[in-house]
mmCIF file of C-alpha atoms and ligand atoms in Angstrom:
data_model
loop_
_atom_site.group_PDB
_atom_site.id
_atom_site.type_symbol
_atom_site.label_atom_id
_atom_site.label_comp_id
_atom_site.label_asym_id
_atom_site.label_seq_id
_atom_site.Cartn_x
_atom_site.Cartn_y
_atom_site.Cartn_z
ATOM 1 C CA MET A 1 -4.039 -3.651 -25.583
ATOM 2 C CA LYS A 2 -1.887 -5.404 -22.977
ATOM 3 C CA LYS A 3 -0.682 -2.931 -20.398
ATOM 4 C CA ILE A 4 3.044 -2.659 -19.652
ATOM 5 C CA ASN A 5 3.778 -3.999 -16.147
ATOM 6 C CA VAL A 6 6.297 -1.811 -14.360
ATOM 7 C CA GLY A 7 8.369 -2.127 -11.174
ATOM 8 C CA ILE A 8 10.425 0.491 -9.341
ATOM 9 C CA ILE A 9 13.715 -0.025 -7.481
ATOM 10 C CA GLY A 10 14.462 2.654 -4.850
ATOM 11 C CA MET A 11 11.689 4.179 -2.752
ATOM 12 C CA GLY A 12 13.506 7.314 -1.566
ATOM 13 C CA TYR A 13 12.784 10.920 -2.544
ATOM 14 C CA ILE A 14 12.329 10.433 -6.289
ATOM 15 C CA GLY A 15 10.811 6.918 -6.130
ATOM 16 C CA GLU A 16 7.555 8.432 -4.910
ATOM 17 C CA SER A 17 7.318 10.743 -7.946
ATOM 18 C CA HIS A 18 7.728 7.678 -10.178
ATOM 19 C CA ILE A 19 4.807 5.990 -8.388
ATOM 20 C CA GLU A 20 2.581 9.019 -8.920
ATOM 21 C CA ALA A 21 3.552 9.372 -12.587
ATOM 22 C CA LEU A 22 3.007 5.690 -13.369
ATOM 23 C CA ARG A 23 -0.380 5.774 -11.668
ATOM 24 C CA ARG A 24 -1.461 8.487 -14.115
ATOM 25 C CA ILE A 25 -0.434 6.566 -17.223
ATOM 26 C CA GLY A 26 -3.180 4.343 -18.571
ATOM 27 C CA ILE A 27 -0.866 2.172 -20.665
ATOM 28 C CA CYS A 28 1.095 0.950 -17.583
ATOM 29 C CA ASN A 29 0.391 -1.067 -14.444
ATOM 30 C CA LEU A 30 2.658 -0.382 -11.466
ATOM 31 C CA THR A 31 2.801 -3.861 -9.969
ATOM 32 C CA ALA A 32 5.895 -3.995 -7.724
ATOM 33 C CA ILE A 33 8.450 -1.952 -5.815
ATOM 34 C CA ALA A 34 11.766 -2.872 -4.180
ATOM 35 C CA ASP A 35 14.100 -1.264 -1.676
ATOM 36 C CA THR A 36 16.851 -2.638 0.544
ATOM 37 C CA ASN A 37 15.157 -0.494 3.188
ATOM 38 C CA TYR A 38 12.260 -2.972 3.286
ATOM 39 C CA ASP A 39 10.276 -1.084 5.945
ATOM 40 C CA LEU A 40 10.284 1.976 3.715
ATOM 41 C CA ALA A 41 9.122 -0.089 0.738
ATOM 42 C CA LEU A 42 6.349 -1.682 2.806
ATOM 43 C CA ALA A 43 5.180 1.750 3.978
ATOM 44 C CA LYS A 44 5.066 3.082 0.397
ATOM 45 C CA ALA A 45 3.249 -0.050 -0.799
ATOM 46 C CA GLU A 46 0.656 0.440 1.940
ATOM 47 C CA LEU A 47 0.262 4.138 1.141
ATOM 48 C CA TYR A 48 -0.157 3.606 -2.600
ATOM 49 C CA GLY A 49 -1.799 0.167 -2.603
ATOM 50 C CA ILE A 50 1.021 -1.575 -4.479
ATOM 51 C CA GLU A 51 0.598 -5.320 -4.853
ATOM 52 C CA LYS A 52 4.146 -6.707 -4.586
ATOM 53 C CA VAL A 53 7.068 -5.555 -2.411
ATOM 54 C CA TYR A 54 10.602 -6.915 -2.725
ATOM 55 C CA LYS A 55 13.713 -6.574 -0.562
ATOM 56 C CA SER A 56 16.311 -6.733 -3.327
ATOM 57 C CA VAL A 57 17.106 -6.019 -6.953
ATOM 58 C CA ASP A 58 17.458 -9.740 -7.728
ATOM 59 C CA GLU A 59 13.998 -10.543 -6.322
ATOM 60 C CA ILE A 60 12.211 -7.910 -8.401
ATOM 61 C CA LEU A 61 14.184 -8.902 -11.514
ATOM 62 C CA ALA A 62 13.047 -12.495 -11.076
ATOM 63 C CA ASP A 63 9.388 -11.383 -11.313
ATOM 64 C CA LYS A 64 8.452 -12.656 -14.776
ATOM 65 C CA ASP A 65 5.298 -10.497 -14.986
ATOM 66 C CA ILE A 66 7.313 -7.287 -14.979
ATOM 67 C CA ASP A 67 8.103 -5.789 -18.411
ATOM 68 C CA ALA A 68 9.968 -2.651 -17.331
ATOM 69 C CA ILE A 69 11.871 -1.349 -14.319
ATOM 70 C CA HIS A 70 12.716 2.134 -13.066
ATOM 71 C CA ASN A 71 16.070 2.496 -11.302
ATOM 72 C CA CYS A 72 15.729 5.170 -8.584
ATOM 73 C CA THR A 73 18.794 4.263 -6.509
ATOM 74 C CA PRO A 74 21.802 6.528 -5.762
ATOM 75 C CA ASN A 75 24.215 7.195 -8.645
ATOM 76 C CA PHE A 76 26.963 4.640 -7.906
ATOM 77 C CA LEU A 77 24.429 1.792 -8.277
ATOM 78 C CA HIS A 78 23.194 2.871 -11.706
ATOM 79 C CA ARG A 79 25.863 1.029 -13.708
ATOM 80 C CA GLU A 80 25.337 -2.319 -11.952
ATOM 81 C CA ILE A 81 21.547 -2.246 -11.567
ATOM 82 C CA ASN A 82 20.924 -0.867 -15.070
ATOM 83 C CA GLU A 83 22.989 -3.727 -16.501
ATOM 84 C CA LYS A 84 20.955 -6.268 -14.522
ATOM 85 C CA ILE A 85 17.668 -4.755 -15.743
ATOM 86 C CA ILE A 86 18.782 -4.850 -19.375
ATOM 87 C CA ARG A 87 20.135 -8.415 -19.095
ATOM 88 C CA ALA A 88 16.813 -9.498 -17.534
ATOM 89 C CA GLY A 89 15.227 -8.387 -20.833
ATOM 90 C CA LYS A 90 13.186 -5.644 -19.154
ATOM 91 C CA HIS A 91 12.825 -2.091 -20.454
ATOM 92 C CA LEU A 92 14.924 0.332 -18.415
ATOM 93 C CA LEU A 93 14.023 3.763 -17.126
ATOM 94 C CA SER A 94 17.067 4.959 -15.191
ATOM 95 C CA GLU A 95 17.328 7.999 -13.014
ATOM 96 C CA LYS A 96 20.036 10.479 -13.973
ATOM 97 C CA PRO A 97 22.971 10.583 -14.164
ATOM 98 C CA LEU A 98 23.174 7.427 -16.282
ATOM 99 C CA THR A 99 26.401 6.376 -14.495
ATOM 100 C CA THR A 100 29.204 8.000 -12.513
ATOM 101 C CA THR A 101 31.813 7.631 -15.292
ATOM 102 C CA TYR A 102 31.726 7.825 -19.076
ATOM 103 C CA ALA A 103 33.512 4.454 -19.355
ATOM 104 C CA GLU A 104 30.599 2.844 -17.479
ATOM 105 C CA ALA A 105 28.056 4.650 -19.664
ATOM 106 C CA LYS A 106 29.719 3.265 -22.806
ATOM 107 C CA GLU A 107 29.668 -0.237 -21.292
ATOM 108 C CA LEU A 108 25.911 0.068 -20.747
ATOM 109 C CA ILE A 109 25.370 1.191 -24.342
ATOM 110 C CA ASP A 110 27.332 -1.872 -25.538
ATOM 111 C CA ILE A 111 25.355 -4.188 -23.264
ATOM 112 C CA LYS A 112 22.046 -2.762 -24.467
ATOM 113 C CA SER A 113 23.055 -3.347 -28.099
ATOM 114 C CA GLU A 114 22.980 -7.101 -27.291
ATOM 115 C CA TYR A 115 19.285 -6.762 -26.309
ATOM 116 C CA PRO A 116 17.524 -5.033 -29.232
ATOM 117 C CA GLU A 117 14.085 -5.776 -27.747
ATOM 118 C CA VAL A 118 14.914 -3.684 -24.682
ATOM 119 C CA GLU A 119 14.177 0.058 -24.785
ATOM 120 C CA ALA A 120 15.916 2.483 -22.412
ATOM 121 C CA CYS A 121 15.413 6.025 -21.190
ATOM 122 C CA VAL A 122 17.161 8.269 -18.682
ATOM 123 C CA ASN A 123 14.871 10.505 -16.683
ATOM 124 C CA PHE A 124 15.675 14.035 -17.827
ATOM 125 C CA ASN A 125 12.123 14.933 -16.919
ATOM 126 C CA TYR A 126 12.224 18.712 -17.531
ATOM 127 C CA ARG A 127 12.343 18.134 -21.278
ATOM 128 C CA LEU A 128 8.642 17.356 -21.336
ATOM 129 C CA ASN A 129 7.367 20.583 -19.776
ATOM 130 C CA PRO A 130 5.017 21.939 -22.480
ATOM 131 C CA MET A 131 6.608 25.411 -22.527
ATOM 132 C CA VAL A 132 10.056 23.846 -22.938
ATOM 133 C CA GLN A 133 8.657 21.912 -25.905
ATOM 134 C CA GLU A 134 7.049 25.126 -27.195
ATOM 135 C CA ILE A 135 10.475 26.820 -27.148
ATOM 136 C CA LYS A 136 11.990 23.818 -28.929
ATOM 137 C CA ALA A 137 9.234 23.935 -31.592
ATOM 138 C CA ARG A 138 9.812 27.662 -32.214
ATOM 139 C CA ILE A 139 13.591 27.194 -32.473
ATOM 140 C CA HIS A 140 13.071 24.348 -34.941
ATOM 141 C CA ARG A 141 10.672 26.520 -37.007
ATOM 142 C CA ASP A 142 13.540 29.052 -37.187
ATOM 143 C CA GLU A 143 11.560 31.773 -35.405
ATOM 144 C CA LEU A 144 14.527 32.452 -33.078
ATOM 145 C CA GLY A 145 17.029 32.515 -35.924
ATOM 146 C CA ASP A 146 20.551 31.201 -35.451
ATOM 147 C CA VAL A 147 21.297 30.222 -31.856
ATOM 148 C CA ARG A 148 24.073 32.562 -30.720
ATOM 149 C CA VAL A 149 24.237 32.627 -26.914
ATOM 150 C CA ILE A 150 22.806 30.248 -24.281
ATOM 151 C CA THR A 151 22.847 31.233 -20.609
ATOM 152 C CA GLY A 152 21.190 30.096 -17.395
ATOM 153 C CA GLN A 153 21.309 28.559 -13.978
ATOM 154 C CA TYR A 154 19.980 25.899 -11.660
ATOM 155 C CA GLN A 155 19.919 27.030 -8.031
ATOM 156 C CA GLN A 156 18.725 25.293 -4.873
ATOM 157 C CA ASP A 157 19.347 25.856 -1.166
ATOM 158 C CA TYR A 158 19.121 22.370 0.330
ATOM 159 C CA LEU A 159 22.885 22.292 1.128
ATOM 160 C CA MET A 160 23.246 25.872 2.430
ATOM 161 C CA TYR A 161 23.840 24.979 6.133
ATOM 162 C CA ASP A 162 26.716 22.881 7.465
ATOM 163 C CA THR A 163 24.046 20.677 9.080
ATOM 164 C CA ASP A 164 22.675 19.818 5.603
ATOM 165 C CA TYR A 165 23.954 16.565 4.182
ATOM 166 C CA SER A 166 23.405 14.352 1.127
ATOM 167 C CA TRP A 167 25.130 11.309 -0.355
ATOM 168 C CA ARG A 168 25.570 13.578 -3.405
ATOM 169 C CA LEU A 169 28.576 15.147 -1.608
ATOM 170 C CA GLU A 170 30.381 11.783 -1.432
ATOM 171 C CA PRO A 171 32.405 10.767 -4.533
ATOM 172 C CA GLU A 172 32.020 7.055 -3.662
ATOM 173 C CA VAL A 173 28.212 7.345 -3.915
ATOM 174 C CA ALA A 174 27.591 10.249 -6.292
ATOM 175 C CA GLY A 175 30.676 10.183 -8.513
ATOM 176 C CA ALA A 176 33.291 12.929 -8.797
ATOM 177 C CA SER A 177 30.741 15.759 -8.908
ATOM 178 C CA CYS A 178 27.820 16.908 -6.780
ATOM 179 C CA ALA A 179 26.175 20.006 -8.307
ATOM 180 C CA ILE A 180 27.093 19.370 -11.962
ATOM 181 C CA ALA A 181 26.121 15.674 -11.958
ATOM 182 C CA ASP A 182 22.989 16.324 -9.914
ATOM 183 C CA ILE A 183 21.465 19.473 -11.432
ATOM 184 C CA GLY A 184 23.941 20.688 -14.068
ATOM 185 C CA SER A 185 23.130 17.449 -15.904
ATOM 186 C CA HIS A 186 19.493 18.594 -16.269
ATOM 187 C CA TRP A 187 20.633 22.029 -17.497
ATOM 188 C CA MET A 188 22.993 20.649 -20.133
ATOM 189 C CA ASP A 189 20.406 18.111 -21.282
ATOM 190 C CA ILE A 190 17.628 20.663 -21.695
ATOM 191 C CA VAL A 191 19.635 23.235 -23.655
ATOM 192 C CA GLN A 192 21.045 20.586 -25.989
ATOM 193 C CA HIS A 193 17.542 19.126 -26.436
ATOM 194 C CA ILE A 194 15.836 22.408 -27.361
ATOM 195 C CA THR A 195 18.585 23.866 -29.560
ATOM 196 C CA GLY A 196 19.920 20.730 -31.252
ATOM 197 C CA HIS A 197 23.414 22.001 -30.407
ATOM 198 C CA LYS A 198 25.990 19.880 -28.584
ATOM 199 C CA ILE A 199 28.302 21.394 -25.992
ATOM 200 C CA VAL A 200 31.810 20.540 -27.204
ATOM 201 C CA SER A 201 34.192 22.743 -25.165
ATOM 202 C CA VAL A 202 34.026 23.641 -21.479
ATOM 203 C CA PHE A 203 35.942 25.777 -18.996
ATOM 204 C CA ALA A 204 34.823 25.326 -15.413
ATOM 205 C CA ASP A 205 35.293 26.486 -11.845
ATOM 206 C CA LEU A 206 33.965 24.106 -9.171
ATOM 207 C CA VAL A 207 33.739 25.247 -5.547
ATOM 208 C CA THR A 208 33.265 23.318 -2.311
ATOM 209 C CA VAL A 209 31.564 26.113 -0.387
ATOM 210 C CA ILE A 210 31.275 24.325 2.988
ATOM 211 C CA PRO A 211 34.446 22.207 3.382
ATOM 212 C CA VAL A 212 33.376 20.461 6.626
ATOM 213 C CA ARG A 213 29.788 19.331 7.288
ATOM 214 C CA LYS A 214 27.933 17.682 10.151
ATOM 215 C CA LYS A 215 26.973 14.322 8.654
ATOM 216 C CA PRO A 216 24.002 12.869 10.579
ATOM 217 C CA LEU A 217 24.567 9.396 12.019
ATOM 218 C CA ASN A 218 20.986 8.457 11.149
ATOM 219 C CA GLN A 219 20.308 8.347 7.406
ATOM 220 C CA LYS A 220 18.515 11.518 6.366
ATOM 221 C CA GLU A 221 16.042 11.767 3.484
ATOM 222 C CA THR A 222 17.012 13.923 0.512
ATOM 223 C CA PHE A 223 15.921 17.589 0.918
ATOM 224 C CA LYS A 224 14.864 17.116 4.575
ATOM 225 C CA ASP A 225 16.246 19.474 7.271
ATOM 226 C CA SER A 226 18.581 18.099 9.956
ATOM 227 C CA ASP A 227 16.704 16.599 12.926
ATOM 228 C CA GLY A 228 19.378 17.961 15.307
ATOM 229 C CA GLY A 229 20.536 14.435 16.185
ATOM 230 C CA GLU A 230 24.052 13.034 16.461
ATOM 231 C CA TYR A 231 26.517 13.758 13.701
ATOM 232 C CA VAL A 232 30.113 13.278 12.659
ATOM 233 C CA GLU A 233 32.209 16.126 11.229
ATOM 234 C CA THR A 234 32.962 15.154 7.634
ATOM 235 C CA LYS A 235 35.299 16.685 5.059
ATOM 236 C CA VAL A 236 33.433 17.488 1.838
ATOM 237 C CA LYS A 237 35.107 16.579 -1.456
ATOM 238 C CA ASN A 238 32.446 17.366 -4.083
ATOM 239 C CA GLU A 239 31.277 20.833 -5.150
ATOM 240 C CA GLU A 240 28.030 22.584 -4.224
ATOM 241 C CA TYR A 241 28.696 25.421 -6.710
ATOM 242 C CA ALA A 242 29.964 25.423 -10.284
ATOM 243 C CA ALA A 243 30.346 27.964 -13.080
ATOM 244 C CA VAL A 244 30.887 26.766 -16.645
ATOM 245 C CA ILE A 245 31.660 28.647 -19.880
ATOM 246 C CA PHE A 246 31.083 26.608 -23.029
ATOM 247 C CA LYS A 247 31.022 26.473 -26.832
ATOM 248 C CA THR A 248 28.748 24.336 -29.009
ATOM 249 C CA ASP A 249 29.358 22.322 -32.155
ATOM 250 C CA LYS A 250 27.275 24.793 -34.226
ATOM 251 C CA GLY A 251 29.122 27.918 -33.151
ATOM 252 C CA ALA A 252 27.096 29.131 -30.177
ATOM 253 C CA THR A 253 28.668 30.211 -26.917
ATOM 254 C CA GLY A 254 27.296 30.221 -23.393
ATOM 255 C CA VAL A 255 27.644 30.185 -19.649
ATOM 256 C CA PHE A 256 25.714 28.587 -16.801
ATOM 257 C CA HIS A 257 26.090 28.192 -13.089
ATOM 258 C CA VAL A 258 24.633 25.739 -10.611
ATOM 259 C CA SER A 259 24.347 26.164 -6.870
ATOM 260 C CA GLU A 260 22.972 24.114 -4.013
ATOM 261 C CA VAL A 261 23.703 26.874 -1.484
ATOM 262 C CA ALA A 262 21.410 29.647 -2.839
ATOM 263 C CA PRO A 263 19.001 30.718 -0.037
ATOM 264 C CA GLY A 264 15.385 30.875 -1.137
ATOM 265 C CA HIS A 265 15.696 28.717 -4.219
ATOM 266 C CA GLY A 266 14.086 25.270 -4.373
ATOM 267 C CA CYS A 267 14.279 24.662 -8.091
ATOM 268 C CA TYR A 268 15.363 27.882 -9.822
ATOM 269 C CA PHE A 269 16.184 26.168 -13.095
ATOM 270 C CA GLY A 270 16.144 28.365 -16.142
ATOM 271 C CA PHE A 271 17.738 29.231 -19.430
ATOM 272 C CA GLU A 272 17.780 32.009 -22.009
ATOM 273 C CA VAL A 273 18.601 31.470 -25.660
ATOM 274 C CA ASN A 274 19.589 34.503 -27.752
ATOM 275 C CA GLY A 275 19.132 34.016 -31.474
ATOM 276 C CA SER A 276 19.692 36.200 -34.523
ATOM 277 C CA LYS A 277 15.963 37.143 -34.551
ATOM 278 C CA GLU A 278 14.549 36.651 -31.018
ATOM 279 C CA SER A 279 15.396 35.539 -27.477
ATOM 280 C CA TYR A 280 13.478 32.917 -25.486
ATOM 281 C CA SER A 281 13.652 32.276 -21.775
ATOM 282 C CA TRP A 282 12.008 29.848 -19.356
ATOM 283 C CA ASN A 283 12.283 29.244 -15.635
ATOM 284 C CA GLN A 284 11.036 26.156 -13.772
ATOM 285 C CA GLU A 285 9.747 28.216 -10.806
ATOM 286 C CA GLN A 286 7.233 29.885 -13.204
ATOM 287 C CA ASN A 287 7.092 27.020 -15.608
ATOM 288 C CA ASP A 288 3.782 27.792 -17.344
ATOM 289 C CA ARG A 289 5.245 30.664 -19.363
ATOM 290 C CA MET A 290 7.976 31.626 -21.806
ATOM 291 C CA TRP A 291 9.361 35.066 -22.509
ATOM 292 C CA ILE A 292 10.103 36.289 -26.015
ATOM 293 C CA GLY A 293 12.548 39.175 -26.427
ATOM 294 C CA ARG A 294 12.715 41.254 -29.601
ATOM 295 C CA ARG A 295 14.824 44.273 -30.444
ATOM 296 C CA GLY A 296 12.699 47.413 -30.252
ATOM 297 C CA GLY A 297 10.881 46.318 -27.133
ATOM 298 C CA ASN A 298 8.036 44.358 -28.711
ATOM 299 C CA ASN A 299 8.553 41.616 -26.123
ATOM 300 C CA SER A 300 5.916 39.021 -25.189
ATOM 301 C CA LEU A 301 5.051 36.706 -22.364
ATOM 302 C CA ILE A 302 3.316 33.561 -23.639
ATOM 303 C CA ILE A 303 1.215 31.685 -21.055
ATOM 304 C CA ARG A 304 0.602 27.958 -21.557
ATOM 305 C CA ASP A 305 -2.754 27.415 -23.268
ATOM 306 C CA PRO A 306 -3.660 24.126 -24.980
ATOM 307 C CA ASN A 307 -5.666 26.089 -27.569
ATOM 308 C CA THR A 308 -2.740 28.144 -28.825
ATOM 309 C CA ILE A 309 0.271 25.936 -28.127
ATOM 310 C CA SER A 310 2.134 24.528 -31.169
ATOM 311 C CA ALA A 311 0.382 21.504 -32.697
ATOM 312 C CA ASP A 312 3.196 19.056 -31.930
ATOM 313 C CA VAL A 313 3.280 20.152 -28.254
ATOM 314 C CA LYS A 314 -0.447 19.500 -27.630
ATOM 315 C CA PRO A 315 0.130 15.917 -26.328
ATOM 316 C CA TYR A 316 2.087 17.379 -23.393
ATOM 317 C CA THR A 317 -0.558 19.674 -21.976
ATOM 318 C CA SER A 318 -4.191 19.191 -21.091
ATOM 319 C CA LEU A 319 -5.518 21.598 -18.454
ATOM 320 C CA ALA A 320 -7.088 24.860 -19.624
ATOM 321 C CA MET A 321 -5.039 28.064 -19.376
ATOM 322 C CA GLY A 322 -4.780 29.375 -15.808
ATOM 323 C CA HIS A 323 -5.095 25.888 -14.279
ATOM 324 C CA PRO A 324 -1.500 25.252 -13.197
ATOM 325 C CA GLU A 325 0.343 22.276 -14.601
ATOM 326 C CA GLY A 326 3.856 21.865 -13.216
ATOM 327 C CA TRP A 327 6.810 19.705 -12.228
ATOM 328 C CA ASN A 328 4.815 16.510 -11.647
ATOM 329 C CA ASP A 329 3.057 16.898 -14.995
ATOM 330 C CA ALA A 330 6.302 17.266 -16.960
ATOM 331 C CA PHE A 331 7.632 14.241 -15.076
ATOM 332 C CA LYS A 332 4.558 12.219 -16.018
ATOM 333 C CA ASN A 333 4.817 13.411 -19.645
ATOM 334 C CA ASN A 334 8.391 12.129 -19.872
ATOM 335 C CA ILE A 335 7.504 8.691 -18.532
ATOM 336 C CA TYR A 336 4.412 8.577 -20.745
ATOM 337 C CA ALA A 337 6.519 9.483 -23.828
ATOM 338 C CA PHE A 338 8.805 6.525 -23.086
ATOM 339 C CA TYR A 339 5.998 3.969 -22.678
ATOM 340 C CA LYS A 340 3.979 5.374 -25.609
ATOM 341 C CA TYR A 341 7.048 4.882 -27.807
ATOM 342 C CA ILE A 342 7.219 1.235 -26.666
ATOM 343 C CA ALA A 343 3.433 0.717 -26.968
ATOM 344 C CA ASP A 344 3.518 2.112 -30.532
ATOM 345 C CA GLY A 345 6.066 -0.524 -31.551
ATOM 346 C CA LYS A 346 9.050 1.830 -31.220
ATOM 347 C CA LYS A 347 7.919 4.088 -34.049
ATOM 348 C CA GLY A 348 8.170 7.848 -34.001
ATOM 349 C CA GLU A 349 10.464 10.261 -32.226
ATOM 350 C CA ARG A 350 12.385 9.323 -29.082
ATOM 351 C CA ILE A 351 11.682 12.655 -27.418
ATOM 352 C CA PHE A 352 12.941 11.275 -24.094
ATOM 353 C CA SER A 353 16.661 11.035 -23.300
ATOM 354 C CA THR A 354 18.248 7.896 -24.749
ATOM 355 C CA LEU A 355 21.251 6.117 -23.236
ATOM 356 C CA GLU A 356 23.406 7.815 -25.869
ATOM 357 C CA ASP A 357 22.090 11.289 -24.956
ATOM 358 C CA ALA A 358 22.636 10.596 -21.257
ATOM 359 C CA ALA A 359 26.115 9.110 -21.797
ATOM 360 C CA TYR A 360 27.116 12.386 -23.451
ATOM 361 C CA ILE A 361 25.973 14.287 -20.356
ATOM 362 C CA VAL A 362 28.235 12.033 -18.233
ATOM 363 C CA LYS A 363 31.075 12.767 -20.666
ATOM 364 C CA LEU A 364 30.429 16.507 -20.280
ATOM 365 C CA THR A 365 30.395 16.146 -16.482
ATOM 366 C CA GLU A 366 33.795 14.452 -16.614
ATOM 367 C CA ALA A 367 35.144 17.181 -18.921
ATOM 368 C CA ILE A 368 33.910 19.858 -16.487
ATOM 369 C CA VAL A 369 35.623 18.130 -13.537
ATOM 370 C CA GLU A 370 38.828 17.828 -15.599
ATOM 371 C CA SER A 371 38.687 21.483 -16.658
ATOM 372 C CA ASN A 372 38.334 22.573 -13.033
ATOM 373 C CA LYS A 373 41.266 20.397 -12.011
ATOM 374 C CA ASN A 374 43.633 21.635 -14.708
ATOM 375 C CA LYS A 375 42.206 25.181 -14.998
ATOM 376 C CA GLN A 376 42.035 24.739 -18.773
ATOM 377 C CA TRP A 377 39.487 24.467 -21.566
ATOM 378 C CA VAL A 378 38.575 20.849 -22.315
ATOM 379 C CA ASN A 379 37.423 19.901 -25.828
ATOM 380 C CA LEU A 380 35.207 16.860 -26.294
HETATM 381 N N1 LIG B 1 14.963 13.410 -12.215
HETATM 382 C C1 LIG B 1 14.977 14.167 -11.142
HETATM 383 O O1 LIG B 1 14.509 15.295 -11.137
HETATM 384 C C2 LIG B 1 15.593 13.608 -9.877
HETATM 385 C C3 LIG B 1 15.331 14.207 -8.635
HETATM 386 C C4 LIG B 1 15.898 13.628 -7.486
HETATM 387 C C5 LIG B 1 16.731 12.521 -7.589
HETATM 388 N N2 LIG B 1 17.001 11.998 -8.827
HETATM 389 C C6 LIG B 1 17.904 10.845 -8.963
HETATM 390 O O2 LIG B 1 17.282 9.715 -8.382
HETATM 391 C C7 LIG B 1 18.249 8.883 -7.756
HETATM 392 C C8 LIG B 1 17.829 8.657 -6.298
HETATM 393 O O3 LIG B 1 17.817 9.904 -5.642
HETATM 394 P P1 LIG B 1 16.943 10.126 -4.307
HETATM 395 O O4 LIG B 1 17.040 11.569 -3.982
HETATM 396 O O5 LIG B 1 15.598 9.529 -4.491
HETATM 397 O O6 LIG B 1 17.803 9.270 -3.272
HETATM 398 P P2 LIG B 1 17.336 8.675 -1.879
HETATM 399 O O7 LIG B 1 18.568 8.475 -1.110
HETATM 400 O O8 LIG B 1 16.246 9.529 -1.305
HETATM 401 O O9 LIG B 1 16.670 7.253 -2.259
HETATM 402 C C9 LIG B 1 17.404 6.162 -2.751
HETATM 403 C C10 LIG B 1 16.691 4.884 -2.328
HETATM 404 O O10 LIG B 1 17.369 3.772 -2.915
HETATM 405 C C11 LIG B 1 17.410 2.730 -1.953
HETATM 406 N N3 LIG B 1 18.488 1.803 -2.268
HETATM 407 C C12 LIG B 1 19.813 1.992 -2.090
HETATM 408 N N4 LIG B 1 20.498 0.901 -2.521
HETATM 409 C C13 LIG B 1 19.571 0.024 -2.990
HETATM 410 C C14 LIG B 1 19.649 -1.267 -3.591
HETATM 411 N N5 LIG B 1 20.824 -1.865 -3.802
HETATM 412 N N6 LIG B 1 18.506 -1.868 -3.945
HETATM 413 C C15 LIG B 1 17.312 -1.282 -3.756
HETATM 414 N N7 LIG B 1 17.172 -0.046 -3.206
HETATM 415 C C16 LIG B 1 18.293 0.595 -2.834
HETATM 416 C C17 LIG B 1 17.608 3.452 -0.623
HETATM 417 O O11 LIG B 1 17.244 2.630 0.483
HETATM 418 C C18 LIG B 1 16.698 4.664 -0.812
HETATM 419 O O12 LIG B 1 15.387 4.419 -0.343
HETATM 420 C C19 LIG B 1 19.594 9.590 -7.904
HETATM 421 O O13 LIG B 1 20.324 9.014 -8.949
HETATM 422 C C20 LIG B 1 19.224 11.029 -8.234
HETATM 423 O O14 LIG B 1 20.176 11.666 -9.069
HETATM 424 C C21 LIG B 1 16.440 12.510 -9.952
#
């Protein structure tokens, strides 16, 4: 079988995780990377032994040996670069959010429809954690009963000091939202994916917790502490905290909150689903287990074990019970699911997020921003 040759654009924080994931997937060859920060790209190529290094999007797109490209650039570049990748006839794996506006997301869907040979995925990587898939399998087997209430959170602390800074706070780079677009997008994607419900009404409160920040004059890597160097005081427009109440198309109700100013949390991403028979919950910081709640106290904690996991979840786990699999493994599973779908001639389930799925998350993000602005429910 011919391997799928892959390139990556953007060698910042998440670009490195894409390198590691691709290196673990036997059906792909990672052949090239590109970054406008060429020194950074050269350093990553040296570290990982990558054959070809490019300085620009156009150079990597002109490489005829490349079949697929990952877009790991900041949000405002997703619309333009994703279009270029599709028009070059290469499969697209875009980082989330798909775009910064729903109008742009729809444009990309239209453009992709002109290129039926091109497949596309947006990297909502948490979907492919085996215990998340186990919860989805149990919900689909009706063991939970009717989905009634969905709650949860995604909390981090990387913006808790006024010396912390990220392009995610700038509307021109990130879009009109920080916390919802950045991490709320993962939360909304995962709960829709596991329940099969769509969020159709939202009421939101968005808060800029630190209104003025010390923006470093030297570009700082995502999630890295300030180096104490020179800075400029900068007014913050986007939110670091958001609370959202919602309703779904199948009659469930819910609430979630996201925070990037929660001391002690790196990736406290979790949800609980209450059904008419059972409850299930999962939390990324202990991601090898799911909790089952039952009235009467007969609750259970299920630990990931390839021997006992549901049959259709087995492809997403391999290590024996007690040997931790985690964030990187779910990430790899998601990228593998995308390329396996292509390698199998586009047959079977698209378990990864499609452009349409991801466009809906952008639409929800816009509705949440609008609800906060007008202090009203917004129906989609
Ligand atoms: N799926 C996840 O869990 C996850 C986690 C983190 C980030 N992300 C997403 O990944 C994207 C990148 O985030 P990050 O934290 O890695 O950002 P980053 O700022 O650390 O890295 C972005 C990189 O893109 C490069 N770049 C900018 N413009 C470019 C251009 N025109 N051509 C080529 N390279 C260019 C920059 O030089 C930088 O190296 C964002 O959209 C973010 O939402 C996803």
